[in-house]
């Protein structure tokens, strides 16, 4: 197991380039089930991407790198035979593996996909995914921890799906299931996240007629086959926002490149309200050393609201503002596990139900801390950058699921951060 060691207090300078979006890459990779040849560019080299590639490989999709020295361009091919079985051992590693359900069912008319199992940040059920598959004409049974899905008429049939609650993954599964369904599908109360839009844009480039991209009503016309394409995934908005906070928390001048500004508007509004000085240009943001930051009062919500995936990071920054802040987590019920760890570094945060009350003007002193999930782990890295002394972040495999070379990117801008292999006990 590896740890990340940070000696805090350095100010950062220079340029950081954002990678491709993890959450956009995963469903787009799953599209390889539906076509014999798909090239995807700007894929981040992350543990979650590897998990998806391993799962796809077990189904009969083979991948290769277009350029051997660059793992961001992936060619996915299959020989027209795709297994319908997504096994527990591969699915349990990553919840997003469940995204193969819609493609398998629409392609083969049958799918046997393991339930994803436990998750640190909340219950995260899959009832909405199953609801959508049933609406498209699937019979579903849950047997021995597997979802057994069968298209009742041999093929899925387009329909109206009105989601009772917004879900990114269920919207993506529904869109993918609708591709080879007979006729038209209308999804209402669809998730509007940029990653859902990217999946739609990739499908449009493959020849599918989709209307309402980016809105909560999406219309899809089923097709018989998909065109061969080479698609470039969007850049990672959560990584971009995390680096903006790295600059803010260390009071640095830093340029962050390869950002789609449209995707981070709710976050930039909060940064402005805190008094952070920055200049946004076409595809980059230059952050300037700013004085004391103002406290915040915000709640997480579905896009275009403030993203839950930035909650841990903004809570960390709020510890250094000049007053008391309140952050309400509205998406996941157990997403405050970073808070006890932040308190060990010197934060003064209390939790009341789904609200975190953050006392400002904290000063952090480095300590050994434990990452509990992906976004919690990056909040501890940010805390370590601002702390006096040395912080050791354990269980960094969480971090490697979603942040490509974060230690290298930060150290190239002057952070004192490195990775250490721990001796086996
Ligand atoms: C995706 C993102 C994740 C992000 C989340 C919310 C990926 C790979 N992951 O996760 O980073 O934090 O969106 O923006 O894209 N729910 C149900 N039943 C379901 C499905 C979801 O009750 O069948 C609930 C969840 O428990 C949660 C809420 O709906 O409370 C939103 O979850 P959802 O949008 O589905 O998140 P994911 O797609 O899992």
PDB file of C-alpha atoms in Angstrom, residues 159-395:
ATOM      1  CA  UNK A 159     -41.033   4.010 -24.037  1.00  0.00           C
ATOM      2  CA  UNK A 160     -41.499   7.038 -21.805  1.00  0.00           C
ATOM      3  CA  UNK A 161     -39.353   6.895 -18.653  1.00  0.00           C
ATOM      4  CA  UNK A 162     -40.230   9.462 -15.990  1.00  0.00           C
ATOM      5  CA  UNK A 163     -37.593   9.206 -13.273  1.00  0.00           C
ATOM      6  CA  UNK A 164     -39.001   9.888  -9.789  1.00  0.00           C
ATOM      7  CA  UNK A 165     -35.559  11.191  -8.760  1.00  0.00           C
ATOM      8  CA  UNK A 166     -32.554  12.485 -10.704  1.00  0.00           C
ATOM      9  CA  UNK A 167     -29.751   9.937 -11.099  1.00  0.00           C
ATOM     10  CA  UNK A 168     -26.670  10.318 -13.292  1.00  0.00           C
ATOM     11  CA  UNK A 169     -25.984   6.584 -13.621  1.00  0.00           C
ATOM     12  CA  UNK A 170     -29.636   5.582 -14.156  1.00  0.00           C
ATOM     13  CA  UNK A 171     -30.015   8.267 -16.859  1.00  0.00           C
ATOM     14  CA  UNK A 172     -26.881   6.949 -18.597  1.00  0.00           C
ATOM     15  CA  UNK A 173     -28.049   3.333 -18.374  1.00  0.00           C
ATOM     16  CA  UNK A 174     -31.464   4.338 -19.749  1.00  0.00           C
ATOM     17  CA  UNK A 175     -29.903   6.256 -22.672  1.00  0.00           C
ATOM     18  CA  UNK A 176     -27.665   3.310 -23.577  1.00  0.00           C
ATOM     19  CA  UNK A 177     -30.516   0.795 -23.254  1.00  0.00           C
ATOM     20  CA  UNK A 178     -32.631   2.917 -25.629  1.00  0.00           C
ATOM     21  CA  UNK A 179     -30.054   2.724 -28.462  1.00  0.00           C
ATOM     22  CA  UNK A 180     -31.075  -0.635 -29.960  1.00  0.00           C
ATOM     23  CA  UNK A 181     -34.621  -0.531 -28.529  1.00  0.00           C
ATOM     24  CA  UNK A 182     -37.397  -0.631 -31.117  1.00  0.00           C
ATOM     25  CA  UNK A 183     -38.831   2.894 -31.601  1.00  0.00           C
ATOM     26  CA  UNK A 184     -38.483   6.063 -29.571  1.00  0.00           C
ATOM     27  CA  UNK A 185     -37.653   6.671 -25.919  1.00  0.00           C
ATOM     28  CA  UNK A 186     -38.412   9.795 -23.935  1.00  0.00           C
ATOM     29  CA  UNK A 187     -36.606  10.261 -20.625  1.00  0.00           C
ATOM     30  CA  UNK A 188     -38.049  12.834 -18.241  1.00  0.00           C
ATOM     31  CA  UNK A 189     -36.338  14.172 -15.118  1.00  0.00           C
ATOM     32  CA  UNK A 190     -33.048  13.090 -16.697  1.00  0.00           C
ATOM     33  CA  UNK A 191     -29.728  14.078 -15.135  1.00  0.00           C
ATOM     34  CA  UNK A 192     -28.202  17.090 -16.937  1.00  0.00           C
ATOM     35  CA  UNK A 193     -24.560  16.610 -15.904  1.00  0.00           C
ATOM     36  CA  UNK A 194     -21.882  17.393 -18.553  1.00  0.00           C
ATOM     37  CA  UNK A 195     -20.888  13.702 -18.426  1.00  0.00           C
ATOM     38  CA  UNK A 196     -24.433  12.685 -19.475  1.00  0.00           C
ATOM     39  CA  UNK A 197     -24.225  15.280 -22.251  1.00  0.00           C
ATOM     40  CA  UNK A 198     -20.884  13.842 -23.377  1.00  0.00           C
ATOM     41  CA  UNK A 199     -22.373  10.344 -23.620  1.00  0.00           C
ATOM     42  CA  UNK A 200     -25.196  11.780 -25.778  1.00  0.00           C
ATOM     43  CA  UNK A 201     -22.745  13.721 -27.951  1.00  0.00           C
ATOM     44  CA  UNK A 202     -20.663  10.591 -28.504  1.00  0.00           C
ATOM     45  CA  UNK A 203     -23.813   8.681 -29.516  1.00  0.00           C
ATOM     46  CA  UNK A 204     -24.889  11.500 -31.841  1.00  0.00           C
ATOM     47  CA  UNK A 205     -21.478  11.267 -33.529  1.00  0.00           C
ATOM     48  CA  UNK A 206     -22.143   7.511 -33.898  1.00  0.00           C
ATOM     49  CA  UNK A 207     -25.363   8.264 -35.811  1.00  0.00           C
ATOM     50  CA  UNK A 208     -28.057   8.192 -33.105  1.00  0.00           C
ATOM     51  CA  UNK A 209     -30.737  10.890 -33.178  1.00  0.00           C
ATOM     52  CA  UNK A 210     -30.909  12.414 -29.703  1.00  0.00           C
ATOM     53  CA  UNK A 211     -32.743  15.635 -28.800  1.00  0.00           C
ATOM     54  CA  UNK A 212     -32.686  17.593 -25.552  1.00  0.00           C
ATOM     55  CA  UNK A 213     -29.006  17.044 -24.712  1.00  0.00           C
ATOM     56  CA  UNK A 214     -28.266  18.951 -21.488  1.00  0.00           C
ATOM     57  CA  UNK A 215     -31.944  19.320 -20.597  1.00  0.00           C
ATOM     58  CA  UNK A 216     -34.042  17.196 -18.246  1.00  0.00           C
ATOM     59  CA  UNK A 217     -36.039  15.746 -21.169  1.00  0.00           C
ATOM     60  CA  UNK A 218     -34.067  13.547 -23.551  1.00  0.00           C
ATOM     61  CA  UNK A 219     -35.510  11.987 -26.685  1.00  0.00           C
ATOM     62  CA  UNK A 220     -33.734   9.049 -28.368  1.00  0.00           C
ATOM     63  CA  UNK A 221     -34.547   7.193 -31.580  1.00  0.00           C
ATOM     64  CA  UNK A 222     -33.442   3.562 -31.549  1.00  0.00           C
ATOM     65  CA  UNK A 223     -31.071   2.392 -34.310  1.00  0.00           C
ATOM     66  CA  UNK A 224     -29.841  -0.960 -35.647  1.00  0.00           C
ATOM     67  CA  UNK A 225     -26.125  -0.213 -35.601  1.00  0.00           C
ATOM     68  CA  UNK A 226     -23.631   2.473 -34.646  1.00  0.00           C
ATOM     69  CA  UNK A 227     -21.069   4.194 -36.874  1.00  0.00           C
ATOM     70  CA  UNK A 228     -17.357   3.757 -36.297  1.00  0.00           C
ATOM     71  CA  UNK A 229     -16.019   6.955 -34.676  1.00  0.00           C
ATOM     72  CA  UNK A 230     -13.085   8.470 -32.859  1.00  0.00           C
ATOM     73  CA  UNK A 231     -14.399  10.502 -29.922  1.00  0.00           C
ATOM     74  CA  UNK A 232     -12.670  12.964 -27.606  1.00  0.00           C
ATOM     75  CA  UNK A 233     -14.043  12.948 -24.027  1.00  0.00           C
ATOM     76  CA  UNK A 234     -14.478  16.216 -22.134  1.00  0.00           C
ATOM     77  CA  UNK A 235     -11.992  17.352 -19.520  1.00  0.00           C
ATOM     78  CA  UNK A 236     -12.529  16.588 -15.851  1.00  0.00           C
ATOM     79  CA  UNK A 237     -14.460  19.420 -14.187  1.00  0.00           C
ATOM     80  CA  UNK A 238     -13.994  18.003 -10.678  1.00  0.00           C
ATOM     81  CA  UNK A 239     -10.232  17.769 -11.144  1.00  0.00           C
ATOM     82  CA  UNK A 240     -10.211  21.377 -12.446  1.00  0.00           C
ATOM     83  CA  UNK A 241     -12.166  22.674  -9.444  1.00  0.00           C
ATOM     84  CA  UNK A 242      -9.949  20.690  -7.043  1.00  0.00           C
ATOM     85  CA  UNK A 243      -6.839  22.410  -8.479  1.00  0.00           C
ATOM     86  CA  UNK A 244      -8.511  25.829  -8.189  1.00  0.00           C
ATOM     87  CA  UNK A 245      -8.975  25.062  -4.486  1.00  0.00           C
ATOM     88  CA  UNK A 246      -5.329  23.921  -4.268  1.00  0.00           C
ATOM     89  CA  UNK A 247      -4.336  27.396  -5.509  1.00  0.00           C
ATOM     90  CA  UNK A 248      -6.799  29.153  -3.172  1.00  0.00           C
ATOM     91  CA  UNK A 249      -5.822  27.191  -0.054  1.00  0.00           C
ATOM     92  CA  UNK A 250      -2.095  27.823  -0.593  1.00  0.00           C
ATOM     93  CA  UNK A 251      -2.659  31.494  -1.597  1.00  0.00           C
ATOM     94  CA  UNK A 252      -0.867  30.891  -4.872  1.00  0.00           C
ATOM     95  CA  UNK A 253      -0.758  32.198  -8.412  1.00  0.00           C
ATOM     96  CA  UNK A 254      -1.568  29.198 -10.589  1.00  0.00           C
ATOM     97  CA  UNK A 255      -2.849  28.584 -14.108  1.00  0.00           C
ATOM     98  CA  UNK A 256      -5.170  25.606 -14.610  1.00  0.00           C
ATOM     99  CA  UNK A 257      -5.586  24.550 -18.240  1.00  0.00           C
ATOM    100  CA  UNK A 258      -7.902  22.347 -20.271  1.00  0.00           C
ATOM    101  CA  UNK A 259     -11.105  23.410 -18.505  1.00  0.00           C
ATOM    102  CA  UNK A 260     -14.561  23.717 -19.995  1.00  0.00           C
ATOM    103  CA  UNK A 261     -15.714  26.870 -18.199  1.00  0.00           C
ATOM    104  CA  UNK A 262     -19.401  26.198 -18.929  1.00  0.00           C
ATOM    105  CA  UNK A 263     -19.174  23.064 -16.791  1.00  0.00           C
ATOM    106  CA  UNK A 264     -17.942  24.770 -13.615  1.00  0.00           C
ATOM    107  CA  UNK A 265     -20.153  27.865 -13.410  1.00  0.00           C
ATOM    108  CA  UNK A 266     -21.834  27.031 -10.056  1.00  0.00           C
ATOM    109  CA  UNK A 267     -18.395  26.442  -8.554  1.00  0.00           C
ATOM    110  CA  UNK A 268     -16.964  29.699  -9.927  1.00  0.00           C
ATOM    111  CA  UNK A 269     -19.911  31.656  -8.490  1.00  0.00           C
ATOM    112  CA  UNK A 270     -19.008  30.276  -5.045  1.00  0.00           C
ATOM    113  CA  UNK A 271     -15.315  31.124  -5.564  1.00  0.00           C
ATOM    114  CA  UNK A 272     -16.304  34.686  -6.500  1.00  0.00           C
ATOM    115  CA  UNK A 273     -18.514  35.002  -3.415  1.00  0.00           C
ATOM    116  CA  UNK A 274     -15.560  33.882  -1.281  1.00  0.00           C
ATOM    117  CA  UNK A 275     -13.484  36.686  -2.778  1.00  0.00           C
ATOM    118  CA  UNK A 276     -11.015  34.514  -4.704  1.00  0.00           C
ATOM    119  CA  UNK A 277      -9.292  36.510  -7.431  1.00  0.00           C
ATOM    120  CA  UNK A 278      -9.134  34.715 -10.750  1.00  0.00           C
ATOM    121  CA  UNK A 279      -9.264  35.331 -14.467  1.00  0.00           C
ATOM    122  CA  UNK A 280     -11.170  32.951 -16.723  1.00  0.00           C
ATOM    123  CA  UNK A 281     -10.010  32.632 -20.320  1.00  0.00           C
ATOM    124  CA  UNK A 282     -11.245  30.427 -23.128  1.00  0.00           C
ATOM    125  CA  UNK A 283     -10.134  27.075 -21.660  1.00  0.00           C
ATOM    126  CA  UNK A 284      -8.151  28.047 -18.601  1.00  0.00           C
ATOM    127  CA  UNK A 285      -8.347  29.794 -15.258  1.00  0.00           C
ATOM    128  CA  UNK A 286      -5.594  31.862 -13.718  1.00  0.00           C
ATOM    129  CA  UNK A 287      -5.914  32.053  -9.941  1.00  0.00           C
ATOM    130  CA  UNK A 288      -4.230  34.943  -8.139  1.00  0.00           C
ATOM    131  CA  UNK A 289      -3.017  35.140  -4.580  1.00  0.00           C
ATOM    132  CA  UNK A 290      -5.997  36.499  -2.684  1.00  0.00           C
ATOM    133  CA  UNK A 291      -6.498  37.960   0.800  1.00  0.00           C
ATOM    134  CA  UNK A 292      -8.752  36.396   3.430  1.00  0.00           C
ATOM    135  CA  UNK A 293     -11.646  34.469   1.919  1.00  0.00           C
ATOM    136  CA  UNK A 294     -15.295  34.936   2.954  1.00  0.00           C
ATOM    137  CA  UNK A 295     -17.288  32.126   4.546  1.00  0.00           C
ATOM    138  CA  UNK A 296     -19.901  30.216   2.546  1.00  0.00           C
ATOM    139  CA  UNK A 297     -23.424  28.913   2.925  1.00  0.00           C
ATOM    140  CA  UNK A 298     -24.195  26.348   0.225  1.00  0.00           C
ATOM    141  CA  UNK A 299     -25.904  23.088  -0.550  1.00  0.00           C
ATOM    142  CA  UNK A 300     -24.970  20.385  -3.016  1.00  0.00           C
ATOM    143  CA  UNK A 301     -27.472  19.545  -5.741  1.00  0.00           C
ATOM    144  CA  UNK A 302     -27.734  17.945  -9.154  1.00  0.00           C
ATOM    145  CA  UNK A 303     -26.186  19.804 -12.124  1.00  0.00           C
ATOM    146  CA  UNK A 304     -26.235  22.733 -12.737  1.00  0.00           C
ATOM    147  CA  UNK A 305     -26.119  23.074  -8.917  1.00  0.00           C
ATOM    148  CA  UNK A 306     -23.001  22.823  -6.762  1.00  0.00           C
ATOM    149  CA  UNK A 307     -21.550  19.289  -7.255  1.00  0.00           C
ATOM    150  CA  UNK A 308     -21.466  16.819  -4.372  1.00  0.00           C
ATOM    151  CA  UNK A 309     -18.087  15.703  -5.788  1.00  0.00           C
ATOM    152  CA  UNK A 310     -16.678  19.114  -4.689  1.00  0.00           C
ATOM    153  CA  UNK A 311     -18.209  19.127  -1.208  1.00  0.00           C
ATOM    154  CA  UNK A 312     -15.217  17.675   0.676  1.00  0.00           C
ATOM    155  CA  UNK A 313     -12.835  20.111  -1.036  1.00  0.00           C
ATOM    156  CA  UNK A 314     -14.959  23.234  -0.408  1.00  0.00           C
ATOM    157  CA  UNK A 315     -15.430  22.241   3.260  1.00  0.00           C
ATOM    158  CA  UNK A 316     -11.630  22.085   3.541  1.00  0.00           C
ATOM    159  CA  UNK A 317     -11.205  25.532   2.000  1.00  0.00           C
ATOM    160  CA  UNK A 318     -13.952  26.997   4.224  1.00  0.00           C
ATOM    161  CA  UNK A 319     -11.846  26.093   7.297  1.00  0.00           C
ATOM    162  CA  UNK A 320      -9.488  28.917   6.284  1.00  0.00           C
ATOM    163  CA  UNK A 321     -12.138  31.589   5.588  1.00  0.00           C
ATOM    164  CA  UNK A 322     -12.684  34.534   7.916  1.00  0.00           C
ATOM    165  CA  UNK A 323     -15.976  33.348   9.461  1.00  0.00           C
ATOM    166  CA  UNK A 324     -18.303  30.416  10.015  1.00  0.00           C
ATOM    167  CA  UNK A 325     -19.657  28.465   7.043  1.00  0.00           C
ATOM    168  CA  UNK A 326     -22.411  25.951   6.477  1.00  0.00           C
ATOM    169  CA  UNK A 327     -22.394  23.247   3.792  1.00  0.00           C
ATOM    170  CA  UNK A 328     -25.447  21.035   3.287  1.00  0.00           C
ATOM    171  CA  UNK A 329     -24.956  17.649   1.542  1.00  0.00           C
ATOM    172  CA  UNK A 330     -28.146  16.867  -0.349  1.00  0.00           C
ATOM    173  CA  UNK A 331     -27.083  13.998  -2.636  1.00  0.00           C
ATOM    174  CA  UNK A 332     -25.414  11.299  -0.518  1.00  0.00           C
ATOM    175  CA  UNK A 333     -26.352  10.505   3.070  1.00  0.00           C
ATOM    176  CA  UNK A 334     -22.917   9.558   4.383  1.00  0.00           C
ATOM    177  CA  UNK A 335     -20.505  11.878   2.661  1.00  0.00           C
ATOM    178  CA  UNK A 336     -18.870  13.567   5.660  1.00  0.00           C
ATOM    179  CA  UNK A 337     -16.214  10.980   6.427  1.00  0.00           C
ATOM    180  CA  UNK A 338     -13.420  13.441   5.658  1.00  0.00           C
ATOM    181  CA  UNK A 339     -14.578  15.642   8.538  1.00  0.00           C
ATOM    182  CA  UNK A 340     -13.181  13.653  11.493  1.00  0.00           C
ATOM    183  CA  UNK A 341      -9.869  13.451   9.592  1.00  0.00           C
ATOM    184  CA  UNK A 342      -9.886  17.221   8.891  1.00  0.00           C
ATOM    185  CA  UNK A 343     -10.602  17.826  12.589  1.00  0.00           C
ATOM    186  CA  UNK A 344      -7.520  15.773  13.448  1.00  0.00           C
ATOM    187  CA  UNK A 345      -5.476  18.247  11.381  1.00  0.00           C
ATOM    188  CA  UNK A 346      -6.915  21.228  13.271  1.00  0.00           C
ATOM    189  CA  UNK A 347     -10.293  21.950  11.664  1.00  0.00           C
ATOM    190  CA  UNK A 348     -13.263  22.789  13.849  1.00  0.00           C
ATOM    191  CA  UNK A 349     -16.231  21.249  12.051  1.00  0.00           C
ATOM    192  CA  UNK A 350     -19.386  19.824  13.560  1.00  0.00           C
ATOM    193  CA  UNK A 351     -21.961  17.720  11.763  1.00  0.00           C
ATOM    194  CA  UNK A 352     -25.694  18.197  12.307  1.00  0.00           C
ATOM    195  CA  UNK A 353     -27.612  15.737  10.149  1.00  0.00           C
ATOM    196  CA  UNK A 354     -26.702  16.593   6.559  1.00  0.00           C
ATOM    197  CA  UNK A 355     -25.130  19.955   7.519  1.00  0.00           C
ATOM    198  CA  UNK A 356     -21.477  20.641   8.222  1.00  0.00           C
ATOM    199  CA  UNK A 357     -20.883  23.725  10.368  1.00  0.00           C
ATOM    200  CA  UNK A 358     -17.353  24.952   9.750  1.00  0.00           C
ATOM    201  CA  UNK A 359     -15.582  27.413  12.032  1.00  0.00           C
ATOM    202  CA  UNK A 360     -13.257  29.624  10.033  1.00  0.00           C
ATOM    203  CA  UNK A 361      -9.706  30.878  10.682  1.00  0.00           C
ATOM    204  CA  UNK A 362      -8.363  27.413  11.382  1.00  0.00           C
ATOM    205  CA  UNK A 363      -4.712  26.576  11.258  1.00  0.00           C
ATOM    206  CA  UNK A 364      -3.787  23.021  10.376  1.00  0.00           C
ATOM    207  CA  UNK A 365      -0.858  21.006  11.687  1.00  0.00           C
ATOM    208  CA  UNK A 366       0.209  17.932   9.718  1.00  0.00           C
ATOM    209  CA  UNK A 367      -0.679  14.436  10.968  1.00  0.00           C
ATOM    210  CA  UNK A 368      -1.248  10.916   9.675  1.00  0.00           C
ATOM    211  CA  UNK A 369      -4.721  10.685   8.145  1.00  0.00           C
ATOM    212  CA  UNK A 370      -6.749   8.085   6.291  1.00  0.00           C
ATOM    213  CA  UNK A 371      -8.559   8.523   2.987  1.00  0.00           C
ATOM    214  CA  UNK A 372     -12.011   6.962   3.053  1.00  0.00           C
ATOM    215  CA  UNK A 373     -13.278   7.621  -0.471  1.00  0.00           C
ATOM    216  CA  UNK A 374     -12.207   9.364  -3.650  1.00  0.00           C
ATOM    217  CA  UNK A 375     -13.219  12.961  -2.941  1.00  0.00           C
ATOM    218  CA  UNK A 376     -12.418  12.678   0.786  1.00  0.00           C
ATOM    219  CA  UNK A 377      -8.888  11.677  -0.159  1.00  0.00           C
ATOM    220  CA  UNK A 378      -8.307  14.758  -2.307  1.00  0.00           C
ATOM    221  CA  UNK A 379      -9.624  16.988   0.490  1.00  0.00           C
ATOM    222  CA  UNK A 380      -6.896  15.548   2.732  1.00  0.00           C
ATOM    223  CA  UNK A 381      -4.257  16.321   0.097  1.00  0.00           C
ATOM    224  CA  UNK A 382      -5.539  19.918  -0.045  1.00  0.00           C
ATOM    225  CA  UNK A 383      -5.487  20.089   3.754  1.00  0.00           C
ATOM    226  CA  UNK A 384      -1.907  18.777   3.757  1.00  0.00           C
ATOM    227  CA  UNK A 385      -0.816  21.492   1.302  1.00  0.00           C
ATOM    228  CA  UNK A 386      -2.088  24.130   3.761  1.00  0.00           C
ATOM    229  CA  UNK A 387      -0.924  22.467   6.992  1.00  0.00           C
ATOM    230  CA  UNK A 388       2.235  23.256   8.907  1.00  0.00           C
ATOM    231  CA  UNK A 389       4.587  20.283   8.992  1.00  0.00           C
ATOM    232  CA  UNK A 390       4.122  16.862   7.468  1.00  0.00           C
ATOM    233  CA  UNK A 391       0.864  15.142   6.559  1.00  0.00           C
ATOM    234  CA  UNK A 392       0.760  11.482   5.616  1.00  0.00           C
ATOM    235  CA  UNK A 393      -2.335  10.418   3.695  1.00  0.00           C
ATOM    236  CA  UNK A 394      -2.908   6.663   3.824  1.00  0.00           C
ATOM    237  CA  UNK A 395      -5.058   4.483   1.550  1.00  0.00           C
TER     238      UNK A 395
END
